[in-house]
Each structure stands twice: as structure tokens, then as C-alpha cells.
């Protein structure tokens, strides 16, 4: 029993915030954990990257937030750069990663304190624009859309749910005790029974992407999102896999920096969450879809 207890104890990682709610990561920056549910250190919380100044100790002053990541239990989301500088997409991406990578490292460590595998929900900003552009090009750029537009069902659209054994590539002994995890990878999967199903799905996808209601409809509503769900998830999966590490800001795809950020720290897209966010602005840019990722 003593040995079993020791093994169970080894599964838990001490919080980096055990002694203080602030951690100095170098001589310029500090990370602060902001709890949103009283003293619940594993509930809703926010990790803030701040400049290391004496002003941080003055509760009457509003903190100068450089970047932030949100969390709830073992799930991270909303990695955001606040201190945006005027410049090119390449400059923004460089600043985003420089600020968010060290913040993510600490947030990941803190999110693993209860022994659960750390996950993330990544925004798919630009998904609607990408789908619209592919539609305008008769599907070019998207295998999913090309197949739908031309009434095809290649193998890549069928039976691609797979369960992969993946290695936890974390370094060291005790952190590797959870080495092998099952990650269910949900790639593009569309099953169409007839031609009317194909047209119904295409009309719904077009409406979600453009914000223009389907013929005979006055709004892009729940029925549209329902009819287009499987097609939209397949497109979101395809789009999420355009994220590169390092980010190639010259490839014409913007909005996947959060996916790339998590990938840079061994995150893998496991599935697409349909309507993960129904906030009006996010519905317009991503149709509500988000990528669920596992750090392995």
C-alpha cells in the first residue's frame, strides 16, 4: 500500500505558484496567476504576463498586461497578446510567440497539478474567410469542399476516426509516468446518403461561412448549424491542420497562431468542437468551431 501511495503521489505535479501568485521568469517579466473563483486554484483562472516593475505590487494600479492565457481545471484557452505593436503579420506572430510561449509553459505546469492530461481549446480565427475563399475557387485549397462540390466521397472523407497511441515526450522520470495516452484523432468524416443531403450540407456550409442565410431562410440559425455540422467540423479539421510550427505568415493563412502555439509545446489536434463558442463575433469568423488539443 505504501508503494502504491507513492506511485499515486508521483502522478501529481506541485504547482509553480505554491509559494506565491507571482513568478519572475527573468529580469524583465513576471507571470501572475489570477484566480476567479475565490481560493479555488484549479477553477477558472487567468495567467498574465506582466513587466517586472514595482508597480505590480500596487493593487490600486491597473496591471500592464502583455499577454494572457485562460484556464479551467486542466483546459487552457484564449492565449492572447495584449501589447500589440504596429507592424506586419510577421512582427505580430514573432511578438505573440515571444510573449505566449513562456506563459504557456507555466500555465501547462500549473494545469497538471491534479494529474490530469492537459488540454487546450484553440480558436480557429479566419475559418469562415478561408472556407469562403475556397468556395469562390470551386473548392480549390480544400479537399473537403472539392469533394462536396463535385459529389465525390474519397476515402479521406470516410472512416477516418482513429485512436492513436502517442508518447508523452515530456522530459524526465516522474513526469513520464503518464507516458502513453490515448488521443482520439477526428479527421474529416462526412457520410452522405443521397444528392439532397449533399446540397443541404453545402447550402448550410455556405451560409455559415458567408453569414448569408440559405434560400428560403431569414437568418443563419440553429437549423443551419445543425445541417452543416459534420461538413463544418471536417472543414475546421482541415483548416486546423494548416497551422505550422514555426508559423509561416507568408502562406496566406492567418488566424491559426493559437493552434501553432500549442503545437509548439507538443499539442496535437484531437477533435473539433462544434459551436464551442456561440459569441456573435466568433460565429462570424469561425462558425463557432474550436480545436480541442491534447499535450502529449
PDB file of C-alpha atoms in Angstrom:
ATOM      1  CA  UNK A   1       0.000   0.000   0.000  1.00  0.00           C
ATOM      2  CA  UNK A   2       2.844   2.368   0.784  1.00  0.00           C
ATOM      3  CA  UNK A   3       4.373   1.724  -2.625  1.00  0.00           C
ATOM      4  CA  UNK A   4       1.014   2.295  -4.351  1.00  0.00           C
ATOM      5  CA  UNK A   5       0.562   5.538  -2.437  1.00  0.00           C
ATOM      6  CA  UNK A   6       3.975   6.728  -3.526  1.00  0.00           C
ATOM      7  CA  UNK A   7       3.187   5.941  -7.169  1.00  0.00           C
ATOM      8  CA  UNK A   8      -0.087   7.886  -6.971  1.00  0.00           C
ATOM      9  CA  UNK A   9       1.680  10.798  -5.355  1.00  0.00           C
ATOM     10  CA  UNK A  10       4.222  10.864  -8.178  1.00  0.00           C
ATOM     11  CA  UNK A  11       1.402  11.483 -10.658  1.00  0.00           C
ATOM     12  CA  UNK A  12       0.771  14.922  -9.160  1.00  0.00           C
ATOM     13  CA  UNK A  13       2.941  17.918 -10.003  1.00  0.00           C
ATOM     14  CA  UNK A  14       3.462  20.683  -7.422  1.00  0.00           C
ATOM     15  CA  UNK A  15       2.053  23.994  -8.590  1.00  0.00           C
ATOM     16  CA  UNK A  16       4.676  26.541  -9.631  1.00  0.00           C
ATOM     17  CA  UNK A  17       2.539  29.036  -7.674  1.00  0.00           C
ATOM     18  CA  UNK A  18       2.794  27.072  -4.435  1.00  0.00           C
ATOM     19  CA  UNK A  19       4.629  29.859  -2.611  1.00  0.00           C
ATOM     20  CA  UNK A  20       3.385  32.959  -4.421  1.00  0.00           C
ATOM     21  CA  UNK A  21       0.824  34.063  -7.006  1.00  0.00           C
ATOM     22  CA  UNK A  22       3.660  35.638  -9.000  1.00  0.00           C
ATOM     23  CA  UNK A  23       6.695  34.058 -10.656  1.00  0.00           C
ATOM     24  CA  UNK A  24       9.597  36.047 -12.052  1.00  0.00           C
ATOM     25  CA  UNK A  25      10.691  34.319 -15.248  1.00  0.00           C
ATOM     26  CA  UNK A  26      13.648  36.636 -15.910  1.00  0.00           C
ATOM     27  CA  UNK A  27      14.803  40.149 -15.053  1.00  0.00           C
ATOM     28  CA  UNK A  28      12.147  41.718 -17.308  1.00  0.00           C
ATOM     29  CA  UNK A  29       8.935  39.722 -16.935  1.00  0.00           C
ATOM     30  CA  UNK A  30       6.759  38.117 -14.308  1.00  0.00           C
ATOM     31  CA  UNK A  31       3.779  35.748 -14.524  1.00  0.00           C
ATOM     32  CA  UNK A  32       0.801  36.295 -12.249  1.00  0.00           C
ATOM     33  CA  UNK A  33      -1.999  33.787 -11.630  1.00  0.00           C
ATOM     34  CA  UNK A  34      -5.364  35.481 -11.198  1.00  0.00           C
ATOM     35  CA  UNK A  35      -7.962  33.223  -9.536  1.00  0.00           C
ATOM     36  CA  UNK A  36     -11.595  33.884 -10.475  1.00  0.00           C
ATOM     37  CA  UNK A  37     -13.348  31.534  -8.031  1.00  0.00           C
ATOM     38  CA  UNK A  38     -12.102  32.613  -4.630  1.00  0.00           C
ATOM     39  CA  UNK A  39      -9.285  30.370  -3.405  1.00  0.00           C
ATOM     40  CA  UNK A  40     -10.010  27.585  -5.930  1.00  0.00           C
ATOM     41  CA  UNK A  41      -6.615  27.158  -7.584  1.00  0.00           C
ATOM     42  CA  UNK A  42      -7.980  24.618 -10.092  1.00  0.00           C
ATOM     43  CA  UNK A  43     -11.105  26.515 -11.124  1.00  0.00           C
ATOM     44  CA  UNK A  44     -11.480  29.382 -13.576  1.00  0.00           C
ATOM     45  CA  UNK A  45      -8.251  31.377 -13.617  1.00  0.00           C
ATOM     46  CA  UNK A  46      -6.066  33.560 -15.773  1.00  0.00           C
ATOM     47  CA  UNK A  47      -2.321  33.662 -16.291  1.00  0.00           C
ATOM     48  CA  UNK A  48      -0.913  37.122 -17.002  1.00  0.00           C
ATOM     49  CA  UNK A  49       2.482  38.083 -18.418  1.00  0.00           C
ATOM     50  CA  UNK A  50       3.472  41.417 -16.869  1.00  0.00           C
ATOM     51  CA  UNK A  51       6.529  43.639 -16.998  1.00  0.00           C
ATOM     52  CA  UNK A  52       8.628  43.168 -13.890  1.00  0.00           C
ATOM     53  CA  UNK A  53       8.209  46.524 -12.148  1.00  0.00           C
ATOM     54  CA  UNK A  54       7.403  47.740  -8.659  1.00  0.00           C
ATOM     55  CA  UNK A  55       4.002  48.895  -9.979  1.00  0.00           C
ATOM     56  CA  UNK A  56       2.855  45.254  -9.925  1.00  0.00           C
ATOM     57  CA  UNK A  57       2.821  45.394  -6.116  1.00  0.00           C
ATOM     58  CA  UNK A  58       0.406  48.342  -6.047  1.00  0.00           C
ATOM     59  CA  UNK A  59      -3.177  46.958  -6.038  1.00  0.00           C
ATOM     60  CA  UNK A  60      -4.595  50.387  -6.928  1.00  0.00           C
ATOM     61  CA  UNK A  61      -2.891  50.400 -10.326  1.00  0.00           C
ATOM     62  CA  UNK A  62      -4.233  48.553 -13.352  1.00  0.00           C
ATOM     63  CA  UNK A  63      -1.630  45.993 -14.464  1.00  0.00           C
ATOM     64  CA  UNK A  64       0.072  46.467 -17.817  1.00  0.00           C
ATOM     65  CA  UNK A  65      -0.835  43.067 -19.319  1.00  0.00           C
ATOM     66  CA  UNK A  66       1.424  41.908 -22.143  1.00  0.00           C
ATOM     67  CA  UNK A  67      -0.230  38.533 -22.773  1.00  0.00           C
ATOM     68  CA  UNK A  68      -2.704  36.205 -21.095  1.00  0.00           C
ATOM     69  CA  UNK A  69      -3.953  32.608 -21.118  1.00  0.00           C
ATOM     70  CA  UNK A  70      -7.205  31.433 -19.516  1.00  0.00           C
ATOM     71  CA  UNK A  71      -7.778  28.086 -17.810  1.00  0.00           C
ATOM     72  CA  UNK A  72     -10.470  25.996 -16.190  1.00  0.00           C
ATOM     73  CA  UNK A  73      -9.261  22.834 -14.459  1.00  0.00           C
ATOM     74  CA  UNK A  74      -6.883  21.113 -16.925  1.00  0.00           C
ATOM     75  CA  UNK A  75      -8.084  23.021 -20.010  1.00  0.00           C
ATOM     76  CA  UNK A  76      -6.222  26.055 -21.370  1.00  0.00           C
ATOM     77  CA  UNK A  77      -7.757  28.527 -23.816  1.00  0.00           C
ATOM     78  CA  UNK A  78      -7.699  32.094 -25.064  1.00  0.00           C
ATOM     79  CA  UNK A  79      -3.957  32.689 -25.455  1.00  0.00           C
ATOM     80  CA  UNK A  80      -3.854  36.365 -26.349  1.00  0.00           C
ATOM     81  CA  UNK A  81      -1.281  39.084 -27.000  1.00  0.00           C
ATOM     82  CA  UNK A  82      -2.411  42.382 -25.487  1.00  0.00           C
ATOM     83  CA  UNK A  83       0.569  44.645 -26.177  1.00  0.00           C
ATOM     84  CA  UNK A  84       0.213  44.721 -29.959  1.00  0.00           C
ATOM     85  CA  UNK A  85       2.637  46.876 -31.907  1.00  0.00           C
ATOM     86  CA  UNK A  86       2.046  48.358 -35.331  1.00  0.00           C
ATOM     87  CA  UNK A  87       3.754  46.267 -37.973  1.00  0.00           C
ATOM     88  CA  UNK A  88       3.496  43.334 -40.352  1.00  0.00           C
ATOM     89  CA  UNK A  89       1.893  39.941 -39.731  1.00  0.00           C
ATOM     90  CA  UNK A  90       5.404  38.548 -39.261  1.00  0.00           C
ATOM     91  CA  UNK A  91       6.074  41.086 -36.488  1.00  0.00           C
ATOM     92  CA  UNK A  92       2.797  40.227 -34.751  1.00  0.00           C
ATOM     93  CA  UNK A  93       3.477  36.478 -34.906  1.00  0.00           C
ATOM     94  CA  UNK A  94       7.000  36.963 -33.523  1.00  0.00           C
ATOM     95  CA  UNK A  95       5.672  39.066 -30.624  1.00  0.00           C
ATOM     96  CA  UNK A  96       2.810  36.611 -29.982  1.00  0.00           C
ATOM     97  CA  UNK A  97       5.132  33.643 -29.622  1.00  0.00           C
ATOM     98  CA  UNK A  98       7.765  35.543 -27.650  1.00  0.00           C
ATOM     99  CA  UNK A  99       5.139  36.545 -25.085  1.00  0.00           C
ATOM    100  CA  UNK A 100       2.881  33.486 -25.037  1.00  0.00           C
ATOM    101  CA  UNK A 101       5.398  30.612 -25.101  1.00  0.00           C
ATOM    102  CA  UNK A 102       6.900  31.229 -21.625  1.00  0.00           C
ATOM    103  CA  UNK A 103       3.399  31.956 -20.307  1.00  0.00           C
ATOM    104  CA  UNK A 104       2.126  28.674 -21.751  1.00  0.00           C
ATOM    105  CA  UNK A 105       4.978  26.714 -20.173  1.00  0.00           C
ATOM    106  CA  UNK A 106       3.962  27.862 -16.702  1.00  0.00           C
ATOM    107  CA  UNK A 107       0.210  27.529 -17.362  1.00  0.00           C
ATOM    108  CA  UNK A 108       0.715  23.942 -18.584  1.00  0.00           C
ATOM    109  CA  UNK A 109       2.682  23.027 -15.487  1.00  0.00           C
ATOM    110  CA  UNK A 110       0.061  24.525 -13.195  1.00  0.00           C
ATOM    111  CA  UNK A 111      -2.810  22.841 -15.078  1.00  0.00           C
ATOM    112  CA  UNK A 112      -1.271  19.404 -14.482  1.00  0.00           C
ATOM    113  CA  UNK A 113      -1.235  19.582 -10.682  1.00  0.00           C
ATOM    114  CA  UNK A 114      -4.122  17.121 -10.276  1.00  0.00           C
ATOM    115  CA  UNK A 115      -2.547  14.505 -12.501  1.00  0.00           C
ATOM    116  CA  UNK A 116      -4.855  15.053 -15.493  1.00  0.00           C
ATOM    117  CA  UNK A 117      -3.587  15.323 -19.050  1.00  0.00           C
ATOM    118  CA  UNK A 118      -3.518  18.996 -20.025  1.00  0.00           C
ATOM    119  CA  UNK A 119      -5.799  20.025 -22.890  1.00  0.00           C
ATOM    120  CA  UNK A 120      -6.427  23.229 -24.810  1.00  0.00           C
ATOM    121  CA  UNK A 121      -9.226  24.760 -26.835  1.00  0.00           C
ATOM    122  CA  UNK A 122      -7.741  26.750 -29.702  1.00  0.00           C
ATOM    123  CA  UNK A 123      -9.522  29.412 -31.697  1.00  0.00           C
ATOM    124  CA  UNK A 124      -9.823  28.924 -35.457  1.00  0.00           C
ATOM    125  CA  UNK A 125      -9.925  32.592 -36.415  1.00  0.00           C
ATOM    126  CA  UNK A 126     -10.263  33.081 -40.150  1.00  0.00           C
ATOM    127  CA  UNK A 127     -12.059  29.769 -40.780  1.00  0.00           C
ATOM    128  CA  UNK A 128     -15.089  31.469 -42.362  1.00  0.00           C
ATOM    129  CA  UNK A 129     -12.910  33.586 -44.663  1.00  0.00           C
ATOM    130  CA  UNK A 130     -10.882  30.534 -45.692  1.00  0.00           C
ATOM    131  CA  UNK A 131     -13.992  28.470 -46.498  1.00  0.00           C
ATOM    132  CA  UNK A 132     -15.499  31.382 -48.450  1.00  0.00           C
ATOM    133  CA  UNK A 133     -12.313  31.785 -50.476  1.00  0.00           C
ATOM    134  CA  UNK A 134     -12.230  28.057 -51.255  1.00  0.00           C
ATOM    135  CA  UNK A 135     -15.886  28.178 -52.333  1.00  0.00           C
ATOM    136  CA  UNK A 136     -15.105  31.082 -54.657  1.00  0.00           C
ATOM    137  CA  UNK A 137     -12.361  28.953 -56.233  1.00  0.00           C
ATOM    138  CA  UNK A 138     -14.693  25.980 -56.801  1.00  0.00           C
ATOM    139  CA  UNK A 139     -13.197  24.180 -53.817  1.00  0.00           C
ATOM    140  CA  UNK A 140      -9.533  24.737 -54.659  1.00  0.00           C
ATOM    141  CA  UNK A 141      -7.493  24.659 -51.465  1.00  0.00           C
ATOM    142  CA  UNK A 142      -9.857  22.285 -49.642  1.00  0.00           C
ATOM    143  CA  UNK A 143     -10.201  18.592 -50.388  1.00  0.00           C
ATOM    144  CA  UNK A 144     -13.380  18.502 -48.312  1.00  0.00           C
ATOM    145  CA  UNK A 145     -15.079  21.250 -50.328  1.00  0.00           C
ATOM    146  CA  UNK A 146     -13.821  19.962 -53.665  1.00  0.00           C
ATOM    147  CA  UNK A 147     -15.354  16.580 -52.914  1.00  0.00           C
ATOM    148  CA  UNK A 148     -18.645  18.057 -51.728  1.00  0.00           C
ATOM    149  CA  UNK A 149     -18.950  20.413 -54.685  1.00  0.00           C
ATOM    150  CA  UNK A 150     -18.356  17.638 -57.187  1.00  0.00           C
ATOM    151  CA  UNK A 151     -20.357  14.929 -55.476  1.00  0.00           C
ATOM    152  CA  UNK A 152     -17.370  12.757 -54.576  1.00  0.00           C
ATOM    153  CA  UNK A 153     -16.612  10.806 -51.423  1.00  0.00           C
ATOM    154  CA  UNK A 154     -12.923   9.880 -51.405  1.00  0.00           C
ATOM    155  CA  UNK A 155     -11.518   7.720 -48.627  1.00  0.00           C
ATOM    156  CA  UNK A 156     -10.177  10.793 -46.866  1.00  0.00           C
ATOM    157  CA  UNK A 157     -13.747  11.758 -46.048  1.00  0.00           C
ATOM    158  CA  UNK A 158     -14.762   8.385 -44.690  1.00  0.00           C
ATOM    159  CA  UNK A 159     -13.901   6.302 -41.660  1.00  0.00           C
ATOM    160  CA  UNK A 160     -11.009   8.438 -40.505  1.00  0.00           C
ATOM    161  CA  UNK A 161     -11.790   8.364 -36.804  1.00  0.00           C
ATOM    162  CA  UNK A 162      -8.747   6.702 -35.384  1.00  0.00           C
ATOM    163  CA  UNK A 163      -7.272   6.174 -31.978  1.00  0.00           C
ATOM    164  CA  UNK A 164      -3.545   6.644 -31.789  1.00  0.00           C
ATOM    165  CA  UNK A 165      -1.164   5.684 -29.036  1.00  0.00           C
ATOM    166  CA  UNK A 166       1.083   8.664 -28.566  1.00  0.00           C
ATOM    167  CA  UNK A 167       4.149   9.105 -26.429  1.00  0.00           C
ATOM    168  CA  UNK A 168       4.308  11.802 -23.802  1.00  0.00           C
ATOM    169  CA  UNK A 169       7.506  13.489 -24.850  1.00  0.00           C
ATOM    170  CA  UNK A 170       7.930  15.302 -21.552  1.00  0.00           C
ATOM    171  CA  UNK A 171      11.434  15.018 -20.217  1.00  0.00           C
ATOM    172  CA  UNK A 172      12.377  13.303 -17.025  1.00  0.00           C
ATOM    173  CA  UNK A 173      11.265  10.391 -14.903  1.00  0.00           C
ATOM    174  CA  UNK A 174       8.184  11.166 -12.803  1.00  0.00           C
ATOM    175  CA  UNK A 175       6.621  13.416 -15.458  1.00  0.00           C
ATOM    176  CA  UNK A 176       6.856  10.488 -17.834  1.00  0.00           C
ATOM    177  CA  UNK A 177       4.825   8.122 -15.648  1.00  0.00           C
ATOM    178  CA  UNK A 178       1.794   9.104 -17.720  1.00  0.00           C
ATOM    179  CA  UNK A 179       3.793   8.487 -20.864  1.00  0.00           C
ATOM    180  CA  UNK A 180       1.297   6.638 -23.026  1.00  0.00           C
ATOM    181  CA  UNK A 181      -2.066   8.278 -23.573  1.00  0.00           C
ATOM    182  CA  UNK A 182      -4.895   7.558 -25.978  1.00  0.00           C
ATOM    183  CA  UNK A 183      -5.684  10.537 -28.172  1.00  0.00           C
ATOM    184  CA  UNK A 184      -8.667  10.183 -30.441  1.00  0.00           C
ATOM    185  CA  UNK A 185      -7.976  11.945 -33.716  1.00  0.00           C
ATOM    186  CA  UNK A 186     -11.102  13.063 -35.517  1.00  0.00           C
ATOM    187  CA  UNK A 187     -10.212  13.852 -39.109  1.00  0.00           C
ATOM    188  CA  UNK A 188     -12.571  14.785 -41.897  1.00  0.00           C
ATOM    189  CA  UNK A 189     -15.544  12.438 -41.895  1.00  0.00           C
ATOM    190  CA  UNK A 190     -18.650  13.027 -43.970  1.00  0.00           C
ATOM    191  CA  UNK A 191     -21.233  10.410 -44.836  1.00  0.00           C
ATOM    192  CA  UNK A 192     -23.823  11.451 -47.401  1.00  0.00           C
ATOM    193  CA  UNK A 193     -26.779   9.220 -48.152  1.00  0.00           C
ATOM    194  CA  UNK A 194     -28.016  10.966 -51.294  1.00  0.00           C
ATOM    195  CA  UNK A 195     -27.719  14.019 -53.515  1.00  0.00           C
ATOM    196  CA  UNK A 196     -30.204  16.055 -51.491  1.00  0.00           C
ATOM    197  CA  UNK A 197     -28.036  15.567 -48.388  1.00  0.00           C
ATOM    198  CA  UNK A 198     -25.039  16.926 -50.289  1.00  0.00           C
ATOM    199  CA  UNK A 199     -26.899  20.026 -51.430  1.00  0.00           C
ATOM    200  CA  UNK A 200     -28.363  20.569 -47.958  1.00  0.00           C
ATOM    201  CA  UNK A 201     -24.901  20.416 -46.385  1.00  0.00           C
ATOM    202  CA  UNK A 202     -23.304  22.656 -48.998  1.00  0.00           C
ATOM    203  CA  UNK A 203     -26.003  25.302 -48.608  1.00  0.00           C
ATOM    204  CA  UNK A 204     -25.554  25.239 -44.832  1.00  0.00           C
ATOM    205  CA  UNK A 205     -21.755  25.468 -45.101  1.00  0.00           C
ATOM    206  CA  UNK A 206     -22.019  28.414 -47.485  1.00  0.00           C
ATOM    207  CA  UNK A 207     -24.411  30.203 -45.126  1.00  0.00           C
ATOM    208  CA  UNK A 208     -22.179  29.627 -42.071  1.00  0.00           C
ATOM    209  CA  UNK A 209     -19.108  30.840 -43.940  1.00  0.00           C
ATOM    210  CA  UNK A 210     -20.652  33.943 -45.509  1.00  0.00           C
ATOM    211  CA  UNK A 211     -23.298  34.852 -42.943  1.00  0.00           C
ATOM    212  CA  UNK A 212     -25.869  34.974 -45.750  1.00  0.00           C
ATOM    213  CA  UNK A 213     -28.990  32.884 -44.922  1.00  0.00           C
ATOM    214  CA  UNK A 214     -29.873  29.893 -47.069  1.00  0.00           C
ATOM    215  CA  UNK A 215     -32.562  30.333 -49.729  1.00  0.00           C
ATOM    216  CA  UNK A 216     -35.928  30.401 -48.005  1.00  0.00           C
ATOM    217  CA  UNK A 217     -34.407  31.342 -44.618  1.00  0.00           C
ATOM    218  CA  UNK A 218     -34.269  34.757 -42.991  1.00  0.00           C
ATOM    219  CA  UNK A 219     -31.353  34.090 -40.617  1.00  0.00           C
ATOM    220  CA  UNK A 220     -28.355  31.798 -40.190  1.00  0.00           C
ATOM    221  CA  UNK A 221     -29.884  29.953 -37.257  1.00  0.00           C
ATOM    222  CA  UNK A 222     -29.728  26.711 -35.316  1.00  0.00           C
ATOM    223  CA  UNK A 223     -31.065  24.649 -38.212  1.00  0.00           C
ATOM    224  CA  UNK A 224     -28.282  25.868 -40.483  1.00  0.00           C
ATOM    225  CA  UNK A 225     -25.592  24.985 -37.962  1.00  0.00           C
ATOM    226  CA  UNK A 226     -27.218  21.579 -37.444  1.00  0.00           C
ATOM    227  CA  UNK A 227     -27.437  20.761 -41.150  1.00  0.00           C
ATOM    228  CA  UNK A 228     -23.871  21.867 -41.770  1.00  0.00           C
ATOM    229  CA  UNK A 229     -22.343  20.423 -38.597  1.00  0.00           C
ATOM    230  CA  UNK A 230     -20.450  17.424 -39.995  1.00  0.00           C
ATOM    231  CA  UNK A 231     -19.234  19.313 -43.036  1.00  0.00           C
ATOM    232  CA  UNK A 232     -18.176  22.312 -40.945  1.00  0.00           C
ATOM    233  CA  UNK A 233     -16.281  20.125 -38.473  1.00  0.00           C
ATOM    234  CA  UNK A 234     -14.472  18.450 -41.369  1.00  0.00           C
ATOM    235  CA  UNK A 235     -13.526  21.833 -42.801  1.00  0.00           C
ATOM    236  CA  UNK A 236     -12.393  23.045 -39.383  1.00  0.00           C
ATOM    237  CA  UNK A 237     -10.245  19.918 -39.014  1.00  0.00           C
ATOM    238  CA  UNK A 238      -8.707  20.551 -42.435  1.00  0.00           C
ATOM    239  CA  UNK A 239      -8.118  24.224 -41.586  1.00  0.00           C
ATOM    240  CA  UNK A 240      -6.543  23.446 -38.205  1.00  0.00           C
ATOM    241  CA  UNK A 241      -4.002  21.238 -39.928  1.00  0.00           C
ATOM    242  CA  UNK A 242      -2.757  24.226 -41.929  1.00  0.00           C
ATOM    243  CA  UNK A 243      -1.177  25.524 -38.709  1.00  0.00           C
ATOM    244  CA  UNK A 244       2.601  25.270 -38.900  1.00  0.00           C
ATOM    245  CA  UNK A 245       5.446  25.430 -36.404  1.00  0.00           C
ATOM    246  CA  UNK A 246       7.109  27.805 -36.860  1.00  0.00           C
ATOM    247  CA  UNK A 247       4.280  29.902 -38.256  1.00  0.00           C
ATOM    248  CA  UNK A 248       4.642  30.816 -41.913  1.00  0.00           C
ATOM    249  CA  UNK A 249       2.978  34.222 -42.051  1.00  0.00           C
ATOM    250  CA  UNK A 250       3.599  34.419 -45.798  1.00  0.00           C
ATOM    251  CA  UNK A 251       1.418  31.419 -46.721  1.00  0.00           C
ATOM    252  CA  UNK A 252      -1.774  33.489 -46.818  1.00  0.00           C
ATOM    253  CA  UNK A 253      -3.355  31.735 -43.804  1.00  0.00           C
ATOM    254  CA  UNK A 254      -3.843  33.936 -40.749  1.00  0.00           C
ATOM    255  CA  UNK A 255      -5.718  33.239 -37.541  1.00  0.00           C
ATOM    256  CA  UNK A 256      -4.142  29.911 -36.556  1.00  0.00           C
ATOM    257  CA  UNK A 257      -1.482  31.279 -34.238  1.00  0.00           C
ATOM    258  CA  UNK A 258      -3.113  29.764 -31.148  1.00  0.00           C
ATOM    259  CA  UNK A 259      -3.120  26.293 -32.726  1.00  0.00           C
ATOM    260  CA  UNK A 260       0.528  26.770 -33.704  1.00  0.00           C
ATOM    261  CA  UNK A 261       1.382  27.977 -30.198  1.00  0.00           C
ATOM    262  CA  UNK A 262       0.023  24.809 -28.595  1.00  0.00           C
ATOM    263  CA  UNK A 263       1.646  22.670 -31.298  1.00  0.00           C
ATOM    264  CA  UNK A 264       4.987  24.256 -30.431  1.00  0.00           C
ATOM    265  CA  UNK A 265       4.633  22.728 -26.969  1.00  0.00           C
ATOM    266  CA  UNK A 266       3.664  19.208 -28.160  1.00  0.00           C
ATOM    267  CA  UNK A 267      -0.035  19.884 -28.537  1.00  0.00           C
ATOM    268  CA  UNK A 268      -1.967  17.769 -31.052  1.00  0.00           C
ATOM    269  CA  UNK A 269      -5.405  18.465 -32.503  1.00  0.00           C
ATOM    270  CA  UNK A 270      -7.626  15.630 -31.276  1.00  0.00           C
ATOM    271  CA  UNK A 271     -11.062  16.745 -32.437  1.00  0.00           C
ATOM    272  CA  UNK A 272     -13.174  19.709 -33.469  1.00  0.00           C
ATOM    273  CA  UNK A 273     -15.764  21.068 -31.062  1.00  0.00           C
ATOM    274  CA  UNK A 274     -18.806  22.279 -32.987  1.00  0.00           C
ATOM    275  CA  UNK A 275     -20.263  25.553 -31.661  1.00  0.00           C
ATOM    276  CA  UNK A 276     -17.725  25.613 -28.836  1.00  0.00           C
ATOM    277  CA  UNK A 277     -18.365  29.352 -28.707  1.00  0.00           C
ATOM    278  CA  UNK A 278     -21.639  30.949 -29.789  1.00  0.00           C
ATOM    279  CA  UNK A 279     -20.447  34.511 -29.220  1.00  0.00           C
ATOM    280  CA  UNK A 280     -21.715  36.535 -32.182  1.00  0.00           C
ATOM    281  CA  UNK A 281     -18.317  37.818 -33.262  1.00  0.00           C
ATOM    282  CA  UNK A 282     -16.750  34.364 -33.159  1.00  0.00           C
ATOM    283  CA  UNK A 283     -19.618  32.822 -35.137  1.00  0.00           C
ATOM    284  CA  UNK A 284     -18.832  35.334 -37.901  1.00  0.00           C
ATOM    285  CA  UNK A 285     -15.137  34.462 -38.121  1.00  0.00           C
ATOM    286  CA  UNK A 286     -15.087  30.729 -37.282  1.00  0.00           C
ATOM    287  CA  UNK A 287     -18.668  29.467 -37.276  1.00  0.00           C
ATOM    288  CA  UNK A 288     -18.255  28.694 -33.570  1.00  0.00           C
ATOM    289  CA  UNK A 289     -15.784  25.832 -34.116  1.00  0.00           C
ATOM    290  CA  UNK A 290     -12.694  25.346 -31.955  1.00  0.00           C
ATOM    291  CA  UNK A 291      -9.911  22.766 -31.971  1.00  0.00           C
ATOM    292  CA  UNK A 292      -9.557  20.558 -28.895  1.00  0.00           C
ATOM    293  CA  UNK A 293      -5.899  19.742 -28.400  1.00  0.00           C
ATOM    294  CA  UNK A 294      -4.008  17.382 -26.098  1.00  0.00           C
ATOM    295  CA  UNK A 295      -0.478  17.960 -24.866  1.00  0.00           C
ATOM    296  CA  UNK A 296       1.294  14.646 -25.280  1.00  0.00           C
TER     297      UNK A 296
END
